[in-house]
mmCIF file of C-alpha atoms in Angstrom:
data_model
loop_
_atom_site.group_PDB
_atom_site.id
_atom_site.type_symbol
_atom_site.label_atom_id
_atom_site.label_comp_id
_atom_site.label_asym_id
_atom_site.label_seq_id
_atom_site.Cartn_x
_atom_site.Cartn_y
_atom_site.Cartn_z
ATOM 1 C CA UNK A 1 22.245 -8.295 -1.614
ATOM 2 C CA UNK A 2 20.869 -6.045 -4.356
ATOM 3 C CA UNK A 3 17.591 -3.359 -3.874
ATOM 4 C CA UNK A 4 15.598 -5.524 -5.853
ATOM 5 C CA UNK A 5 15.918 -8.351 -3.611
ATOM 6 C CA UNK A 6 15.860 -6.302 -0.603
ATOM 7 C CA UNK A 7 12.878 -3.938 -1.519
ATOM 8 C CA UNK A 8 9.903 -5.854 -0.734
ATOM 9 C CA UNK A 9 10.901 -6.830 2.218
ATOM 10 C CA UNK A 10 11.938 -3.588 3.546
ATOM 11 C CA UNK A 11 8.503 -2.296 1.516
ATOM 12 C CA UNK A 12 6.298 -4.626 3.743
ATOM 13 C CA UNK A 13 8.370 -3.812 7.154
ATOM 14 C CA UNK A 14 7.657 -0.053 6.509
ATOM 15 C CA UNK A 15 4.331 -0.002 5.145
ATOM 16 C CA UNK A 16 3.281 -2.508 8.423
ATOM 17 C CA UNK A 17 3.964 0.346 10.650
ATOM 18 C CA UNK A 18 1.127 2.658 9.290
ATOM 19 C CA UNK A 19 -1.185 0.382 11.805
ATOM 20 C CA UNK A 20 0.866 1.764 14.743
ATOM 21 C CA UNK A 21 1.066 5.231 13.617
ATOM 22 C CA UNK A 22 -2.537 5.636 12.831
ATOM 23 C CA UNK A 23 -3.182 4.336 16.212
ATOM 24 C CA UNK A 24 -0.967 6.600 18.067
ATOM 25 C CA UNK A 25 -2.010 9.814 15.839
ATOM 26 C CA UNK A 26 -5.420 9.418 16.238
ATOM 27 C CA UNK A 27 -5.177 10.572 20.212
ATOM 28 C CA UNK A 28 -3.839 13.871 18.879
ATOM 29 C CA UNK A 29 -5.313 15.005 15.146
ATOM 30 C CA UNK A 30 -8.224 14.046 13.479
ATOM 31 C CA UNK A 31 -7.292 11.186 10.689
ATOM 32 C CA UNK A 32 -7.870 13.351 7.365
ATOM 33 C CA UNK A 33 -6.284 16.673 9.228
ATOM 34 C CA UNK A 34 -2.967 14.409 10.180
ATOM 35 C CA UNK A 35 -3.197 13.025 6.591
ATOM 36 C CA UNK A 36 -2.788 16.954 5.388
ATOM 37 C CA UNK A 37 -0.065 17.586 6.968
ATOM 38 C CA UNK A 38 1.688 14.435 6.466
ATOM 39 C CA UNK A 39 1.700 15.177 2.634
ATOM 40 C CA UNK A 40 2.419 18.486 3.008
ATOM 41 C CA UNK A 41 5.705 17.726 4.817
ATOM 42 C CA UNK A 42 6.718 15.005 2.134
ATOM 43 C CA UNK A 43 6.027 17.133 -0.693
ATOM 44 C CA UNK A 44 8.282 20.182 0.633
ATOM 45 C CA UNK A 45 11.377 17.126 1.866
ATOM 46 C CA UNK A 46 10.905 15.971 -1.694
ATOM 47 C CA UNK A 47 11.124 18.800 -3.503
ATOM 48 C CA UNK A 48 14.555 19.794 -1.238
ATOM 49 C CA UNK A 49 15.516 15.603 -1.841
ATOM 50 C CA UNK A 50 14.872 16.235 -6.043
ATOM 51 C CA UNK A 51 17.048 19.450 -5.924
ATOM 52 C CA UNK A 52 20.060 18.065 -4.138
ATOM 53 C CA UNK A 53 20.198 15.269 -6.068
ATOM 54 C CA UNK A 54 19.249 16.580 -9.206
ATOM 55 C CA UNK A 55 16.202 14.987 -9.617
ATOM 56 C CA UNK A 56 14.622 15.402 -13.642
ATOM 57 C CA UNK A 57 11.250 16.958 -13.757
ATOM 58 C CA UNK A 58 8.760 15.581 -16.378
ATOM 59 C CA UNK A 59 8.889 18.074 -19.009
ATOM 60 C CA UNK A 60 5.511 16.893 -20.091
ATOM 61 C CA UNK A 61 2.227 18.256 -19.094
ATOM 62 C CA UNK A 62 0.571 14.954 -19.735
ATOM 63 C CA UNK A 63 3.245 13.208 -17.570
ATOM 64 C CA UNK A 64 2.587 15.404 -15.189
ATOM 65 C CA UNK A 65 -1.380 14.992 -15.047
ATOM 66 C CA UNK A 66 -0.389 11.301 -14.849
ATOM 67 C CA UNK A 67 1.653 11.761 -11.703
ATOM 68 C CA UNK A 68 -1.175 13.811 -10.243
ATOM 69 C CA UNK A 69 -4.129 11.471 -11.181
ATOM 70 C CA UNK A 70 -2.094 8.412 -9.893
ATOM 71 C CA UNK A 71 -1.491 9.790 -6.243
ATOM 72 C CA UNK A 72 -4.931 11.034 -5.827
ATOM 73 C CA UNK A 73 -5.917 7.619 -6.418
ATOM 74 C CA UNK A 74 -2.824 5.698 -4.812
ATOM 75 C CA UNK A 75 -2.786 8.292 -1.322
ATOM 76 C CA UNK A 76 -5.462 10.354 -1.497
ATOM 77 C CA UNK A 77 -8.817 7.812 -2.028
ATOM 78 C CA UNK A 78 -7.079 5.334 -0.330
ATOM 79 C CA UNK A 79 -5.132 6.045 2.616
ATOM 80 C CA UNK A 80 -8.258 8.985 3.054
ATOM 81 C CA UNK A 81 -10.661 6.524 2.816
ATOM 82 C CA UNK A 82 -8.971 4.103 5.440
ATOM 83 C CA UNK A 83 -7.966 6.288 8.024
ATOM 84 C CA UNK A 84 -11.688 8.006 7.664
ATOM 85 C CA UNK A 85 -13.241 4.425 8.020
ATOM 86 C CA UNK A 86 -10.737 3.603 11.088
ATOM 87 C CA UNK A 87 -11.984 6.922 12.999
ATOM 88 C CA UNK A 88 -15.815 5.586 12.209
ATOM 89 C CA UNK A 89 -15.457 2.731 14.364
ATOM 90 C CA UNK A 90 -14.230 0.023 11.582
ATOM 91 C CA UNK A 91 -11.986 -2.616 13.433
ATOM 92 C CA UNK A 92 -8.842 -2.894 12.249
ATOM 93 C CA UNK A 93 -9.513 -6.787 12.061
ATOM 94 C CA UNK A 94 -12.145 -6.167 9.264
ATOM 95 C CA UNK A 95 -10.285 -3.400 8.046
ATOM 96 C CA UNK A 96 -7.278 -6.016 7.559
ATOM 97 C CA UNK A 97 -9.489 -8.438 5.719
ATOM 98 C CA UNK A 98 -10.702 -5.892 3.190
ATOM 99 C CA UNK A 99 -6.842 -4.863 2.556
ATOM 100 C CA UNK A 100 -6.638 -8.455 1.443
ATOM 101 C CA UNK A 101 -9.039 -7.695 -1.415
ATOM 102 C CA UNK A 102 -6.736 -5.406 -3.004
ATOM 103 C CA UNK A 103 -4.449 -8.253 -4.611
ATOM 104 C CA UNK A 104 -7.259 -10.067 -5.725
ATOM 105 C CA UNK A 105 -8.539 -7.097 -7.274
ATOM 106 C CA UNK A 106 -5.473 -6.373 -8.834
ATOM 107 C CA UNK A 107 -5.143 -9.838 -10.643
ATOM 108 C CA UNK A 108 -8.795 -9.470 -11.536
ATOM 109 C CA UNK A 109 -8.777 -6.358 -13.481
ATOM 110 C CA UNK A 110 -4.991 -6.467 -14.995
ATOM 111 C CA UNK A 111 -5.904 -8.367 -17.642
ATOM 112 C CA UNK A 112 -8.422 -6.119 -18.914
ATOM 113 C CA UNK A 113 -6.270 -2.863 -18.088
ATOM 114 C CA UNK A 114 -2.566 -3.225 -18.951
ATOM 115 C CA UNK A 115 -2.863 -6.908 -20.125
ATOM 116 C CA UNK A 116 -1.433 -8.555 -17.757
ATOM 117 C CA UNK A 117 -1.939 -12.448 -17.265
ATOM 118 C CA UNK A 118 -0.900 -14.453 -14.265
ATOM 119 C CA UNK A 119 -0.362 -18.005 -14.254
ATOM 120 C CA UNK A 120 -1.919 -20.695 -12.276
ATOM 121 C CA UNK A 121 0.711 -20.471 -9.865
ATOM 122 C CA UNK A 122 0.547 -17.277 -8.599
ATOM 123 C CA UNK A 123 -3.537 -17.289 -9.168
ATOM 124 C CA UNK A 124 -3.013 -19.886 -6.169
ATOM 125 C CA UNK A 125 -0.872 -17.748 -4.571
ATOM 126 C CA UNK A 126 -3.115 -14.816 -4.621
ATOM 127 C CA UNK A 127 -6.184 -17.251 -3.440
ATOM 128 C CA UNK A 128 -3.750 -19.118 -0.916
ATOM 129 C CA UNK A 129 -2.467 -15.190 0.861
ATOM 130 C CA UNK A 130 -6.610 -14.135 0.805
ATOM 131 C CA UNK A 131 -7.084 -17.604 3.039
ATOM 132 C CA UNK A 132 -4.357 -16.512 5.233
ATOM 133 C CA UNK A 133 -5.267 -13.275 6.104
ATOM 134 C CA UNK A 134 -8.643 -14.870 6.612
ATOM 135 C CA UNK A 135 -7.925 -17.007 9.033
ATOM 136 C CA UNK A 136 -5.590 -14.765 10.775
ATOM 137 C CA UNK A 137 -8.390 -12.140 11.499
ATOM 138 C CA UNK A 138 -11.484 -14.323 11.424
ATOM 139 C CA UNK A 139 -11.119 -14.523 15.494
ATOM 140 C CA UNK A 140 -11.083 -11.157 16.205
ATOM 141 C CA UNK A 141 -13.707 -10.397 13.491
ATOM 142 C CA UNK A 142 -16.387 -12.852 15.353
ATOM 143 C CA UNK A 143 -15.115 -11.597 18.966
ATOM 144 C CA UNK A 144 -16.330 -8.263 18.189
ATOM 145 C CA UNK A 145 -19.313 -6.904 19.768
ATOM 146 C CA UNK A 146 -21.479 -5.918 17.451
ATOM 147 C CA UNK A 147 -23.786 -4.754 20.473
ATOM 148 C CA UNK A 148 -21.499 -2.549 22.293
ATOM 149 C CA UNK A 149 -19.907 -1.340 19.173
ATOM 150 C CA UNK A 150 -21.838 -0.915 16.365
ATOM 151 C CA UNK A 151 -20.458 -1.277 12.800
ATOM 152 C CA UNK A 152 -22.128 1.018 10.132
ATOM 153 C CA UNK A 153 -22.045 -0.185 6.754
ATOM 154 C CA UNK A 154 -21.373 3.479 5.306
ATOM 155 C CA UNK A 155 -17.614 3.240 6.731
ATOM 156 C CA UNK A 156 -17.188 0.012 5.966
ATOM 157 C CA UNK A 157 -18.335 0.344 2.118
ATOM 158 C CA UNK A 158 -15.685 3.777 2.419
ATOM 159 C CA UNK A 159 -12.774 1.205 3.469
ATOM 160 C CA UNK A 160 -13.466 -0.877 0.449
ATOM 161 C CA UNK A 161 -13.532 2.161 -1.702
ATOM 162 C CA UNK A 162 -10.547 2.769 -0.516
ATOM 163 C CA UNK A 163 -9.263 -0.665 -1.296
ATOM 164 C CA UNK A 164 -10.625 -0.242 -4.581
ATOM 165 C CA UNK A 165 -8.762 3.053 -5.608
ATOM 166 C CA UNK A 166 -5.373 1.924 -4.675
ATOM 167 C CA UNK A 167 -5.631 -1.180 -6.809
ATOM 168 C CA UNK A 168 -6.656 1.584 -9.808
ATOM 169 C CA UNK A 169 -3.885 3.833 -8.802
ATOM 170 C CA UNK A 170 -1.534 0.867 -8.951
ATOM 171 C CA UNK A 171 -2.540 -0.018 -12.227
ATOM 172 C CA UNK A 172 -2.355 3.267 -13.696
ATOM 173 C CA UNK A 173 1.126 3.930 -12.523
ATOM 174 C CA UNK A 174 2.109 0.723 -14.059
ATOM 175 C CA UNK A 175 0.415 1.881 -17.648
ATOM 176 C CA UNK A 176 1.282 5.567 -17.858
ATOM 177 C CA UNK A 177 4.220 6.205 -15.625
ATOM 178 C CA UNK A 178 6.649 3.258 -16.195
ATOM 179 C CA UNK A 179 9.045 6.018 -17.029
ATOM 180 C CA UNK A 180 10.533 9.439 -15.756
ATOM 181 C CA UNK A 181 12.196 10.150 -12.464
ATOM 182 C CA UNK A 182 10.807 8.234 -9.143
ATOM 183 C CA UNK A 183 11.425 11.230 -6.878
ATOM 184 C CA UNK A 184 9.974 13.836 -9.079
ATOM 185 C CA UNK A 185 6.872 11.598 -10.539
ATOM 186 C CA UNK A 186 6.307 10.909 -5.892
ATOM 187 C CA UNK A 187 6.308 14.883 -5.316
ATOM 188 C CA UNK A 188 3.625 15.357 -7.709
ATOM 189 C CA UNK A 189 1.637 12.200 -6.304
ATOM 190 C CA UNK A 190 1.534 13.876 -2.882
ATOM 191 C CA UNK A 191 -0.001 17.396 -4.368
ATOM 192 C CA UNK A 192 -2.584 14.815 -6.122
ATOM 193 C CA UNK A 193 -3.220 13.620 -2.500
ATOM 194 C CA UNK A 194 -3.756 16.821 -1.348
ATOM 195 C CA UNK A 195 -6.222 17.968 -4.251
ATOM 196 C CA UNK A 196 -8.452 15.096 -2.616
ATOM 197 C CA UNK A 197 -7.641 15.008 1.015
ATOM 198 C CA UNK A 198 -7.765 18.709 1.779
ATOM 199 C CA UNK A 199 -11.569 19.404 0.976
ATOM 200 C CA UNK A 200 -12.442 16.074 2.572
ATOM 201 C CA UNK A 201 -10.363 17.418 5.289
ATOM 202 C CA UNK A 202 -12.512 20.556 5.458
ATOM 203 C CA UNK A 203 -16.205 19.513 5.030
ATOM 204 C CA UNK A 204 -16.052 16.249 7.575
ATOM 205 C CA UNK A 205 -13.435 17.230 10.342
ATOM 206 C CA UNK A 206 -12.859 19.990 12.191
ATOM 207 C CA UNK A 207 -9.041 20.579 11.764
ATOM 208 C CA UNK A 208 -8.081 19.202 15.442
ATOM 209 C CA UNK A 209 -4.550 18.682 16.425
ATOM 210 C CA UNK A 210 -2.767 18.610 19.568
ATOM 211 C CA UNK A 211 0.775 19.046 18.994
ATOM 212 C CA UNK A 212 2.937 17.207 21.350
ATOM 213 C CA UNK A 213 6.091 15.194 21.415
ATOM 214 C CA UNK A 214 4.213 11.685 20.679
ATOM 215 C CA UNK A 215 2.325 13.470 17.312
ATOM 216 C CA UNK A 216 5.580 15.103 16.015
ATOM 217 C CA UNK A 217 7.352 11.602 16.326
ATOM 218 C CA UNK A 218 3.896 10.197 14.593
ATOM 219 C CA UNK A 219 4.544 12.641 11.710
ATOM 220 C CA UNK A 220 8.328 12.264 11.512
ATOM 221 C CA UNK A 221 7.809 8.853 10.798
ATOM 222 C CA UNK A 222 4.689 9.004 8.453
ATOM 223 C CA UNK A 223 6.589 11.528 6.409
ATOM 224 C CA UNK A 224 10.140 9.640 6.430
ATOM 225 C CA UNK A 225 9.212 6.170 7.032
ATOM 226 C CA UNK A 226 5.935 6.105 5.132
ATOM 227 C CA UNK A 227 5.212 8.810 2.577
ATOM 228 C CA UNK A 228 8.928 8.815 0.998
ATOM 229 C CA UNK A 229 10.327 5.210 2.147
ATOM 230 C CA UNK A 230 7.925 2.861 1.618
ATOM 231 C CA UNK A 231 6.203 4.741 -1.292
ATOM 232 C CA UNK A 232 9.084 4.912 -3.240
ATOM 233 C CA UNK A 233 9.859 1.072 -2.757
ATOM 234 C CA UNK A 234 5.991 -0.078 -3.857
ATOM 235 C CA UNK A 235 6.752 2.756 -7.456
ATOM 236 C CA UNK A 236 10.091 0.651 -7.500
ATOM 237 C CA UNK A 237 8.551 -2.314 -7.241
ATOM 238 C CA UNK A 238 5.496 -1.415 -9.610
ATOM 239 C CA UNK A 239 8.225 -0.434 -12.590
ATOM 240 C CA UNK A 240 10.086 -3.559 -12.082
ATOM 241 C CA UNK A 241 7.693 -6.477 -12.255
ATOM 242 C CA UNK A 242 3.927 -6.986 -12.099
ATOM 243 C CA UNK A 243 1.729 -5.237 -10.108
ATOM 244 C CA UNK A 244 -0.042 -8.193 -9.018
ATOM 245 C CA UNK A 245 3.235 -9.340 -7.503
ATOM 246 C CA UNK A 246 3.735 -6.276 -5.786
ATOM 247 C CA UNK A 247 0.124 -5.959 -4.694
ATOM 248 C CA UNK A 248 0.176 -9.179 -3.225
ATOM 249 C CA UNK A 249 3.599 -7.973 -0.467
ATOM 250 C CA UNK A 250 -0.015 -6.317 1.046
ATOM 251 C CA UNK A 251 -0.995 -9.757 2.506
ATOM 252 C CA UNK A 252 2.101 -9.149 4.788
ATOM 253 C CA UNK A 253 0.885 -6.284 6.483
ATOM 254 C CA UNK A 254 -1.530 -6.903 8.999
ATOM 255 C CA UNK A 255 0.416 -10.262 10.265
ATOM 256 C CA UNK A 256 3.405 -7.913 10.756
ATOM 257 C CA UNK A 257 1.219 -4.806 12.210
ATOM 258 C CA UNK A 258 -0.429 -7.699 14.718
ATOM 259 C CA UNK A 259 3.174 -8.354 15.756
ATOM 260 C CA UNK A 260 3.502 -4.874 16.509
ATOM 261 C CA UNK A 261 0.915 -4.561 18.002
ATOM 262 C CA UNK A 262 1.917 -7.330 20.291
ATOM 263 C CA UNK A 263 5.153 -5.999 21.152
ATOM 264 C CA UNK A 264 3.690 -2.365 21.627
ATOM 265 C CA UNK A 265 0.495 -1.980 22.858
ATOM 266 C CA UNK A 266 0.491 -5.428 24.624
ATOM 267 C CA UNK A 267 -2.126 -7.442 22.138
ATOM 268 C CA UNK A 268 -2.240 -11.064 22.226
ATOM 269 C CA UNK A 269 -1.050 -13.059 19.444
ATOM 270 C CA UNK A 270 -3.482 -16.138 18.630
ATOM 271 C CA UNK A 271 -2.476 -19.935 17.224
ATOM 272 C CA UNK A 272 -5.363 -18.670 14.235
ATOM 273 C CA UNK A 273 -3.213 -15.585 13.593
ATOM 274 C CA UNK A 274 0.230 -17.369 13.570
ATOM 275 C CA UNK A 275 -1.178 -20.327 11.015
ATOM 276 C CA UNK A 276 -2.602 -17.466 9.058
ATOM 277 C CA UNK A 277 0.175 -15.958 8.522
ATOM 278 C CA UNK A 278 2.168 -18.868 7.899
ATOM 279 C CA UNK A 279 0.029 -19.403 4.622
ATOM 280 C CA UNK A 280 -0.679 -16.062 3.364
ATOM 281 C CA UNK A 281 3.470 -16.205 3.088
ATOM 282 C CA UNK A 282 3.501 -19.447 1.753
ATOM 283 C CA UNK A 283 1.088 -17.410 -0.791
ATOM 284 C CA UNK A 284 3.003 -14.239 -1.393
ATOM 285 C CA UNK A 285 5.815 -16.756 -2.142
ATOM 286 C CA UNK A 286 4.172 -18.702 -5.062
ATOM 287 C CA UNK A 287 2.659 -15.179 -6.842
ATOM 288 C CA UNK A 288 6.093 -13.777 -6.545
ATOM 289 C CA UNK A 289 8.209 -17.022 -7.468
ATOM 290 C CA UNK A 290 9.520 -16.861 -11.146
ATOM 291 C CA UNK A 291 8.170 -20.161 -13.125
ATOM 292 C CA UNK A 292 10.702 -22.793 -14.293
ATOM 293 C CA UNK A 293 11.838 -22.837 -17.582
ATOM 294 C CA UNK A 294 10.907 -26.191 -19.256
ATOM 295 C CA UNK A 295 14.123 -27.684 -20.317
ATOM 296 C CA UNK A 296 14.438 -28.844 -24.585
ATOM 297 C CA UNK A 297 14.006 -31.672 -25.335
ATOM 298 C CA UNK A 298 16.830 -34.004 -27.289
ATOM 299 C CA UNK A 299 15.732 -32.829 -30.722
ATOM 300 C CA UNK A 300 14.683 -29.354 -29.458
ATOM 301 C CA UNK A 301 17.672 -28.769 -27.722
ATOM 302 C CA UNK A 302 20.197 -30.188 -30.668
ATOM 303 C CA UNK A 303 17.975 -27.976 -33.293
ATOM 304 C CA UNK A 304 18.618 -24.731 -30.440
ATOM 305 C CA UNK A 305 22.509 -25.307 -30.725
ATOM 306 C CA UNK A 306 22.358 -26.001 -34.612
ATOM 307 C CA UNK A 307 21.231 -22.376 -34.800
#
């Protein structure tokens, strides 16, 4: 099988992960801290991975200040923003339903930004994925205790802002970056990150980490499995097709981050959660399937040959 059938799959497998890493890091660094270092690392394996393979560096300064905008948008705002909301008490069940605005954001302002139309099939499958997700979370979401755990709107409205600036960053890699070198145009995404995360880093948190085996294996994996793996499929996948095609492999997440959860922290999978997830595929399926071509007519298709 070829990378571009392979990728998303592999994308959405990697990227589901983040759930268990964020869970496991958080007993050891503060979210934005962790987030520091985990870019720092990428950008230094990168830069080696660009020189031994000979990686082409954009010899353009605006190219460049592309690359940089993008991932302060695409890491920086969002995976900031997340993690940030995540420490402030945001459930990841809530958390998980806002990540499900992100495709329909995507298909919402597309049009207006790189002109991109989708068709009524994959508008269903967009809507169809949302309902999934829905119903996959809505348990937990009314099982919370609102009483014993309070939810502040300020972290919650942080997590959509989040949600928000990774469907911009998508859409501005997909208008200003559709060429130049992946590896070199993902190095100078992470040093956009860190323009944003670092100060954020320094005026909320106070810089805590505990470094221990379980942390190092947390940032081995962030950096490997995360920052360069799964980043460089979703730029892959960006170039190739439509972003809101790509955008929409994020209604697999949280299913496959619930199974994860199941298998390592012991948390129950529901009948809700396993319907759920059943549809928001059956979703991601019609935005990504490729429309039929009508077939000619008689006197179409004898007037096609003719010529």
């Amino acid at each position: 099988m070829t990378l571009a059938r392979l990728a998303p799959a592999i994308f959405v497998l990697l990227w589901s992960t983040g759930w268990v890493v964020a869970k496991y890091a958080a007993f050891f660094a503060d979210p934005l801290t962790f987030l520091v270092l985990r870019y720092t690392f990428a950008i230094l394996l990168f830069i080696g991975f660009c020189v031994v393979t000979g990686a082409r560096w954009p010899r353009s300064w605006t190219t460049i200040g592309h690359a940089i905008v993008s991932g302060m948008f695409l890491h920086g705002l969002y995976l900031g923003a997340v993690w940030w909301a995540i420490g402030q008490g945001v459930p990841a069940a809530i958390s998980g339903i806002i990540a499900g605005l992100q495709p329909l954001m995507t298909a919402a302002v597309a049009p207006l930004l790189i002109n991109e139309n989708l068709t009524r099939q994959q508008q269903t499958g967009l809507v169809l994925g949302f309902f999934g997700i829905a119903l996959a979370v809505l348990p937990k979401m009314v099982a919370i205790d609102t009483a014993a755990t309070p939810i502040q709107i300020l972290p919650v409205l942080v997590n959509v802002l989040g949600m928000a600036a990774v469907t911009y960053g998508t859409l501005y890699q997909k208008r200003h970056l559709q060429n130049g070198d992946i590896r070199a145009i993902a190095t100078l995404q992470y040093a956009g990150a860190l323009i944003v995360t670092v100060p954020l880093a320094l005026a909320l948190e106070d810089l805590q980490v505990t470094w221990n085996l379980q942390l190092v294996g947390a940032l081995v994996w962030s950096v490997l499995g995360l920052s360069m793996g799964a980043i460089a499929l979703l730029l892959y996948l960006i170039r190739r097709g439509q972003v809101s095609r790509a955008a929409s492999l994020i209604y697999l997440v949280p299913p496959l981050a619930a199974v994860q959860a199941a298998l390592f922290f012991g948390e129950a999978l529901t009948l809700p959660m396993i319907v759920g997830t059943i549809i928001a595929v059956m979703g991601v399926y019609l935005t990504n399937r490729k429309a039929a071509r009508p077939v000619p007519s008689g006197d179409a298709a004898r007037s096609a040959a003719a010529r």
